[in-house]
mmCIF file of C-alpha atoms in Angstrom:
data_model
loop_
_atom_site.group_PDB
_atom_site.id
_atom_site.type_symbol
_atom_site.label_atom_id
_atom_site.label_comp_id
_atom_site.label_asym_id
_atom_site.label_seq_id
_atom_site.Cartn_x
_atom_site.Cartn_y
_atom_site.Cartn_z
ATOM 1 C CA UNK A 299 156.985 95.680 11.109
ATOM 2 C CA UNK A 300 157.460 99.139 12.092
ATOM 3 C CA UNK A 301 158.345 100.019 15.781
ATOM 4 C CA UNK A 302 155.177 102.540 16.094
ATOM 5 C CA UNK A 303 153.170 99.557 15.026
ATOM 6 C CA UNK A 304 154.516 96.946 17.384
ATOM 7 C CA UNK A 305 154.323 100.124 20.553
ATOM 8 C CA UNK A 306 150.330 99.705 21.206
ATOM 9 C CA UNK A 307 150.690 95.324 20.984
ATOM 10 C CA UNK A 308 153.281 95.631 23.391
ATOM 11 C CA UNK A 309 151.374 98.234 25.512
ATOM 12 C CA UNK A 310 148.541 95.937 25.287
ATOM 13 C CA UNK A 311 150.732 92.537 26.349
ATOM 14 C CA UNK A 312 151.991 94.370 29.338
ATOM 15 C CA UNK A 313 148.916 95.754 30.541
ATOM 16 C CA UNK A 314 147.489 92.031 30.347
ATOM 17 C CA UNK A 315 150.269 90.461 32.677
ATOM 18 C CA UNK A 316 149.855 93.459 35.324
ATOM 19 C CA UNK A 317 146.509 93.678 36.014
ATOM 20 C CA UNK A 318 146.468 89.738 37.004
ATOM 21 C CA UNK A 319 149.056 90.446 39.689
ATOM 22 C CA UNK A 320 147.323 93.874 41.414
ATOM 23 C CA UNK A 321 144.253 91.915 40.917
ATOM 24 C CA UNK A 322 145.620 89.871 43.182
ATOM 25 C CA UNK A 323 147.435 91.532 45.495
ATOM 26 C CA UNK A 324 144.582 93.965 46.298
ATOM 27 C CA UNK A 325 142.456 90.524 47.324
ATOM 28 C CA UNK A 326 144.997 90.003 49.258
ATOM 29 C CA UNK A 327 145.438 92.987 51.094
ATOM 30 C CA UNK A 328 141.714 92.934 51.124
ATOM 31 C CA UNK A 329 141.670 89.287 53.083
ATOM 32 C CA UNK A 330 144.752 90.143 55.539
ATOM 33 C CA UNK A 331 142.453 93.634 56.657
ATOM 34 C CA UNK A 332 139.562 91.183 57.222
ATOM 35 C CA UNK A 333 141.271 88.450 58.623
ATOM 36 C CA UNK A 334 143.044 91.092 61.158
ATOM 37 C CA UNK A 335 139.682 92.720 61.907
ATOM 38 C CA UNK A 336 137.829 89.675 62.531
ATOM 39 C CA UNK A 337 141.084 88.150 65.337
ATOM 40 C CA UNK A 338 141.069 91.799 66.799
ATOM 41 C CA UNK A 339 141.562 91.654 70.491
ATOM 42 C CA UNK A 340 138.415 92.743 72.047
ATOM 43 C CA UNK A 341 138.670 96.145 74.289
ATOM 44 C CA UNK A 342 138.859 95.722 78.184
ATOM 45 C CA UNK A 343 135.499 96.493 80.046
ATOM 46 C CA UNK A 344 136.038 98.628 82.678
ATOM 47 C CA UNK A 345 134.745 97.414 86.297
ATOM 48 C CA UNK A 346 133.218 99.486 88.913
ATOM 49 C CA UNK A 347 135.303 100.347 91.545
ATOM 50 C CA UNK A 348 132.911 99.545 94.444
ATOM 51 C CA UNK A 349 133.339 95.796 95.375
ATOM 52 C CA UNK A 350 130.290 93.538 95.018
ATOM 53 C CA UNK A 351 129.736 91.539 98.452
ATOM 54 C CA UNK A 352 127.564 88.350 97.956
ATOM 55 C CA UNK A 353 125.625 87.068 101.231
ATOM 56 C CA UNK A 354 126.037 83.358 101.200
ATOM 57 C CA UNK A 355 123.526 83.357 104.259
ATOM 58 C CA UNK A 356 120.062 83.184 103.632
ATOM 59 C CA UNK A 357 117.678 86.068 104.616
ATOM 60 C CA UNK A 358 115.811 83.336 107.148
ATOM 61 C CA UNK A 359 119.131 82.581 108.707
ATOM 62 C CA UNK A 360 119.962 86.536 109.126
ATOM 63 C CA UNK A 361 116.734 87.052 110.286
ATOM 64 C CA UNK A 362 117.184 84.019 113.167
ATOM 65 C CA UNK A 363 120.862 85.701 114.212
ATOM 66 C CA UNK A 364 119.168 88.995 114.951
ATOM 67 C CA UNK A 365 117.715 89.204 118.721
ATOM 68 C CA UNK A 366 113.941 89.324 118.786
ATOM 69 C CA UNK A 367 111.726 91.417 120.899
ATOM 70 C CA UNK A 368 109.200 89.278 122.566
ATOM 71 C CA UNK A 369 105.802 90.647 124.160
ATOM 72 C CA UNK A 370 106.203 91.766 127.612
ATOM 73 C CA UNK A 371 109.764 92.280 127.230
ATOM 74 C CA UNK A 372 113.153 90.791 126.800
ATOM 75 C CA UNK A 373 114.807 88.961 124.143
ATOM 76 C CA UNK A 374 114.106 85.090 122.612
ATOM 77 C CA UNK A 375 117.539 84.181 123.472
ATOM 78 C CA UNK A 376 117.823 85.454 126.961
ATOM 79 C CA UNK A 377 113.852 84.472 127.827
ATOM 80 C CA UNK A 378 114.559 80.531 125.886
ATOM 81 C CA UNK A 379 117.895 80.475 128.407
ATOM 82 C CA UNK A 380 116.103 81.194 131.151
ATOM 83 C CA UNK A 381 113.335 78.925 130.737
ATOM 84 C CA UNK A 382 114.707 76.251 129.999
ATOM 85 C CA UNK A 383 116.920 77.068 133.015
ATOM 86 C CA UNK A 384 113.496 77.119 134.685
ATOM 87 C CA UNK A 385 111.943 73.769 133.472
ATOM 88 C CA UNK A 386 115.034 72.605 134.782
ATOM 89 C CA UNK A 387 114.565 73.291 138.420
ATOM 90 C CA UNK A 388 110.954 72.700 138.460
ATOM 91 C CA UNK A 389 109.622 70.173 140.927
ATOM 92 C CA UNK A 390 112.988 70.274 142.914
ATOM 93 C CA UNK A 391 111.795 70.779 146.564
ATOM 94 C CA UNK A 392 111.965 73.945 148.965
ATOM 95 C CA UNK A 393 114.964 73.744 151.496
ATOM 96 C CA UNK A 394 115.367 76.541 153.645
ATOM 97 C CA UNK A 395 119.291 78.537 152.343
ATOM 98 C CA UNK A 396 119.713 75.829 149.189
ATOM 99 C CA UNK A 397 120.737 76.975 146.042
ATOM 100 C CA UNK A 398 120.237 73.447 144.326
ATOM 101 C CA UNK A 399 120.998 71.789 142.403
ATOM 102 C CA UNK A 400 118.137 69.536 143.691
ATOM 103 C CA UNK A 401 116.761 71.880 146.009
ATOM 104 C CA UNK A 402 116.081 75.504 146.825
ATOM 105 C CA UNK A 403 114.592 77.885 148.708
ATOM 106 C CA UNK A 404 113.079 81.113 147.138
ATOM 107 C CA UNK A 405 116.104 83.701 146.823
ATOM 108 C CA UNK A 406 118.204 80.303 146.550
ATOM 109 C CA UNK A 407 115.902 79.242 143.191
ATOM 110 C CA UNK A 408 116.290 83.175 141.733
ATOM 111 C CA UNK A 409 119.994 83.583 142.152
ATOM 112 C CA UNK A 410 120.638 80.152 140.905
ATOM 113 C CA UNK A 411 118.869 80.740 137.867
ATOM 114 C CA UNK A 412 119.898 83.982 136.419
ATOM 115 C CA UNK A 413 123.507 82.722 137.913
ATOM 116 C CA UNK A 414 123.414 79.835 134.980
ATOM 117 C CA UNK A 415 121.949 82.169 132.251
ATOM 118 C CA UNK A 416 125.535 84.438 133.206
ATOM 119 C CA UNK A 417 124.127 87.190 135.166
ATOM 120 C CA UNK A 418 125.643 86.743 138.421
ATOM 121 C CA UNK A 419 125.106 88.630 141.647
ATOM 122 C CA UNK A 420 125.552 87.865 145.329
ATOM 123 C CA UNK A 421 123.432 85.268 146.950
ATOM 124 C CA UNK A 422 121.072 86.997 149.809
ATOM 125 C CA UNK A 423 117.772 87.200 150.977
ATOM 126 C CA UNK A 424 114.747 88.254 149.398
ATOM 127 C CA UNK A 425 114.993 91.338 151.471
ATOM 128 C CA UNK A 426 118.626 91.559 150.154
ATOM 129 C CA UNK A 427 117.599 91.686 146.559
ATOM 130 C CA UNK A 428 114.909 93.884 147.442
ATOM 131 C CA UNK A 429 117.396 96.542 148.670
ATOM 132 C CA UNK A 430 119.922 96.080 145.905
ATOM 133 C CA UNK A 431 117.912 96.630 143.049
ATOM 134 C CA UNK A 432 115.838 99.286 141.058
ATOM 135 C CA UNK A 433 112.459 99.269 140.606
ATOM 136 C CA UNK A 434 111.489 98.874 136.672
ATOM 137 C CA UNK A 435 109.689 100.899 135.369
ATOM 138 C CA UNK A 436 105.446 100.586 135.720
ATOM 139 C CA UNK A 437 105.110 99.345 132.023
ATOM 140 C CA UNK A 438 107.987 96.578 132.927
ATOM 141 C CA UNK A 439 106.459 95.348 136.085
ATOM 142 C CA UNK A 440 105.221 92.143 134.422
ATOM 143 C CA UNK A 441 108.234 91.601 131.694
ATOM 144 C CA UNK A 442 109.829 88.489 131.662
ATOM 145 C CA UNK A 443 112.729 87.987 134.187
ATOM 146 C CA UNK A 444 111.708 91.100 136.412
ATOM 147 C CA UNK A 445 111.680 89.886 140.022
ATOM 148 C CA UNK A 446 108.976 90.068 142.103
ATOM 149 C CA UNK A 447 108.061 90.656 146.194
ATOM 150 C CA UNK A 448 106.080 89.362 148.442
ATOM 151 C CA UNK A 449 104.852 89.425 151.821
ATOM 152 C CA UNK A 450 106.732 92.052 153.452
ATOM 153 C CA UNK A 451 109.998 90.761 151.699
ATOM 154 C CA UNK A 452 109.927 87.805 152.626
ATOM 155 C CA UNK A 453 109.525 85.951 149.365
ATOM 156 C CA UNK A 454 110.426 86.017 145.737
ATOM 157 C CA UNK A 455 109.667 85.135 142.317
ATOM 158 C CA UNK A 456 110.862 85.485 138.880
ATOM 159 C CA UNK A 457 108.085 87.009 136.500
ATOM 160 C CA UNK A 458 106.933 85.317 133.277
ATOM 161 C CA UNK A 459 104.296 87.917 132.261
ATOM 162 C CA UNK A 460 101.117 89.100 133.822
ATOM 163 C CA UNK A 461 99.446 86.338 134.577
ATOM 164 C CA UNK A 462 101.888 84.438 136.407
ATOM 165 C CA UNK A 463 105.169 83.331 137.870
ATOM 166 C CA UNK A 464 107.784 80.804 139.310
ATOM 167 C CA UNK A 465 109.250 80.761 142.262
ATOM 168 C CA UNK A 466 110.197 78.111 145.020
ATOM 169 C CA UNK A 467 107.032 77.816 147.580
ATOM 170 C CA UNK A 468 107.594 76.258 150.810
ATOM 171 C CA UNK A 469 104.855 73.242 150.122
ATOM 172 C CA UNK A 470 105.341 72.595 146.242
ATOM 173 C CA UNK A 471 108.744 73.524 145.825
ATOM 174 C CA UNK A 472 109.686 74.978 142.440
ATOM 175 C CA UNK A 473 106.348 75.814 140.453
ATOM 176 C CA UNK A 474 104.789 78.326 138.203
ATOM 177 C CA UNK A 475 101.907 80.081 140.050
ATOM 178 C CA UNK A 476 99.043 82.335 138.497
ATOM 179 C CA UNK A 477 98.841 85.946 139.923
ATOM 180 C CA UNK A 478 95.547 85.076 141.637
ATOM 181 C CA UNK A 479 94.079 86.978 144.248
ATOM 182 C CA UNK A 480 95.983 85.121 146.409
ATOM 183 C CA UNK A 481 99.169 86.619 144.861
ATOM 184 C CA UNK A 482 97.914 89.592 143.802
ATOM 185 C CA UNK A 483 96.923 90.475 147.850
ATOM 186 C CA UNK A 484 100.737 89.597 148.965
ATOM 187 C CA UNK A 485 102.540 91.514 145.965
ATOM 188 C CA UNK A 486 105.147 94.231 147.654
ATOM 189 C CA UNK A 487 106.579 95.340 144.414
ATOM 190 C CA UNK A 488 108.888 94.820 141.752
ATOM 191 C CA UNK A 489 112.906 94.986 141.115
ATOM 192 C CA UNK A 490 114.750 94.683 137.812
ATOM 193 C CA UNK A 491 117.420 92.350 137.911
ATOM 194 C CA UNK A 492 120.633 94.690 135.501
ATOM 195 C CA UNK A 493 122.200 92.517 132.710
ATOM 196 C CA UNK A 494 125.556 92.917 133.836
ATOM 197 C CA UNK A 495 125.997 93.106 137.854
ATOM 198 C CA UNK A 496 129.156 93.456 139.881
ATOM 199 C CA UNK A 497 128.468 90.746 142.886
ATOM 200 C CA UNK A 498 128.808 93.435 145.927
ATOM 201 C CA UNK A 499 127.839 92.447 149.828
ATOM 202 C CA UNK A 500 124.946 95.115 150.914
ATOM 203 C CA UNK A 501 123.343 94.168 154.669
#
């Protein structure tokens, strides 16, 4: 058989065992891209800068650490200290110059008390605390833990609020009295006891 006749069979056979193999190889090519995209690392988020603080306390909890402002005055930490400082003393009997533990007399019962709640001053008379303190001002007259005078300085008390307070009296002892008429008739004035006080000697 002629050449020129055998050239398009031969054309033909070749054609036929190529195309199998790129067939093939372009699957293949085909699978690695998709097999490669699909394994692709995933990009790195980017984070805020500004840290993220989480409160393990609850908001009751922060709301209990945080010092509250009670009616006529003061703070519910310093005015629960004090009375149950107080409730402590009460019913202990009067004794002229004792500071207690189991007795007291009226500047004795005052200096005793504010002494164990850690505001600490020099023992003295009633007079003496008169004289080394300021007067409060007229809207704190009747807050908790303001002192107050009596009987041309010759007594003392420790407000609660306006209607009463405690103080060591010479026939019940310890007690909380009401600001009667009684009271009210005796009252000299009013001295603010500082949180902090450096214990100095004044005559």
């Amino acid at each position: 058989m002629p050449l020129k006749k055998l050239f398009p069979y031969a054309l033909a056979a070749c054609f036929a065992l190529v195309l199998p193999f790129s067939v093939a190889a372009q699957k293949g090519e085909s699978h690695v891209r998709l097999v490669s995209k699909t394994y692709e690392a995933p990009r790195p988020v980017a984070k805020s800068a500004d840290p993220v603080i989480i409160s393990l306390a609850s908001p009751e909890e922060i709301k209990a650490s945080e010092p509250a402002t009670v009616k006529g005055g003061g703070t519910l930490q310093f005015r629960d200290l004090m009375t149950s400082l107080i409730d402590q003393r009460l019913g202990a009997p009067y004794s002229w110059g004792a500071t207690g533990p189991y007795a007291f007399d009226c500047s004795g019962f005052v200096w005793s008390t504010f002494k164990s709640a850690g505001i600490d001053f020099e023992r003295g008379s009633a007079r003496n605390l008169w004289s080394r303190f300021a007067a409060p001002a007229p809207e704190e007259q009747y807050k908790f833990g303001t002192l107050v005078f009596f009987s041309n300085l010759a007594h003392v008390g420790i407000v609660v609020d306006e209607h009463g307070f405690y103080h060591a009296s010479r026939h019940h002892g310890v007690v909380y009295s009401p600001f009667n008429d009684y009271w009210l008739s005796r009252v000299d004035g009013f001295r603010k006891v500082p949180a902090s006080v450096a214990a100095t000697t004044t005559d």
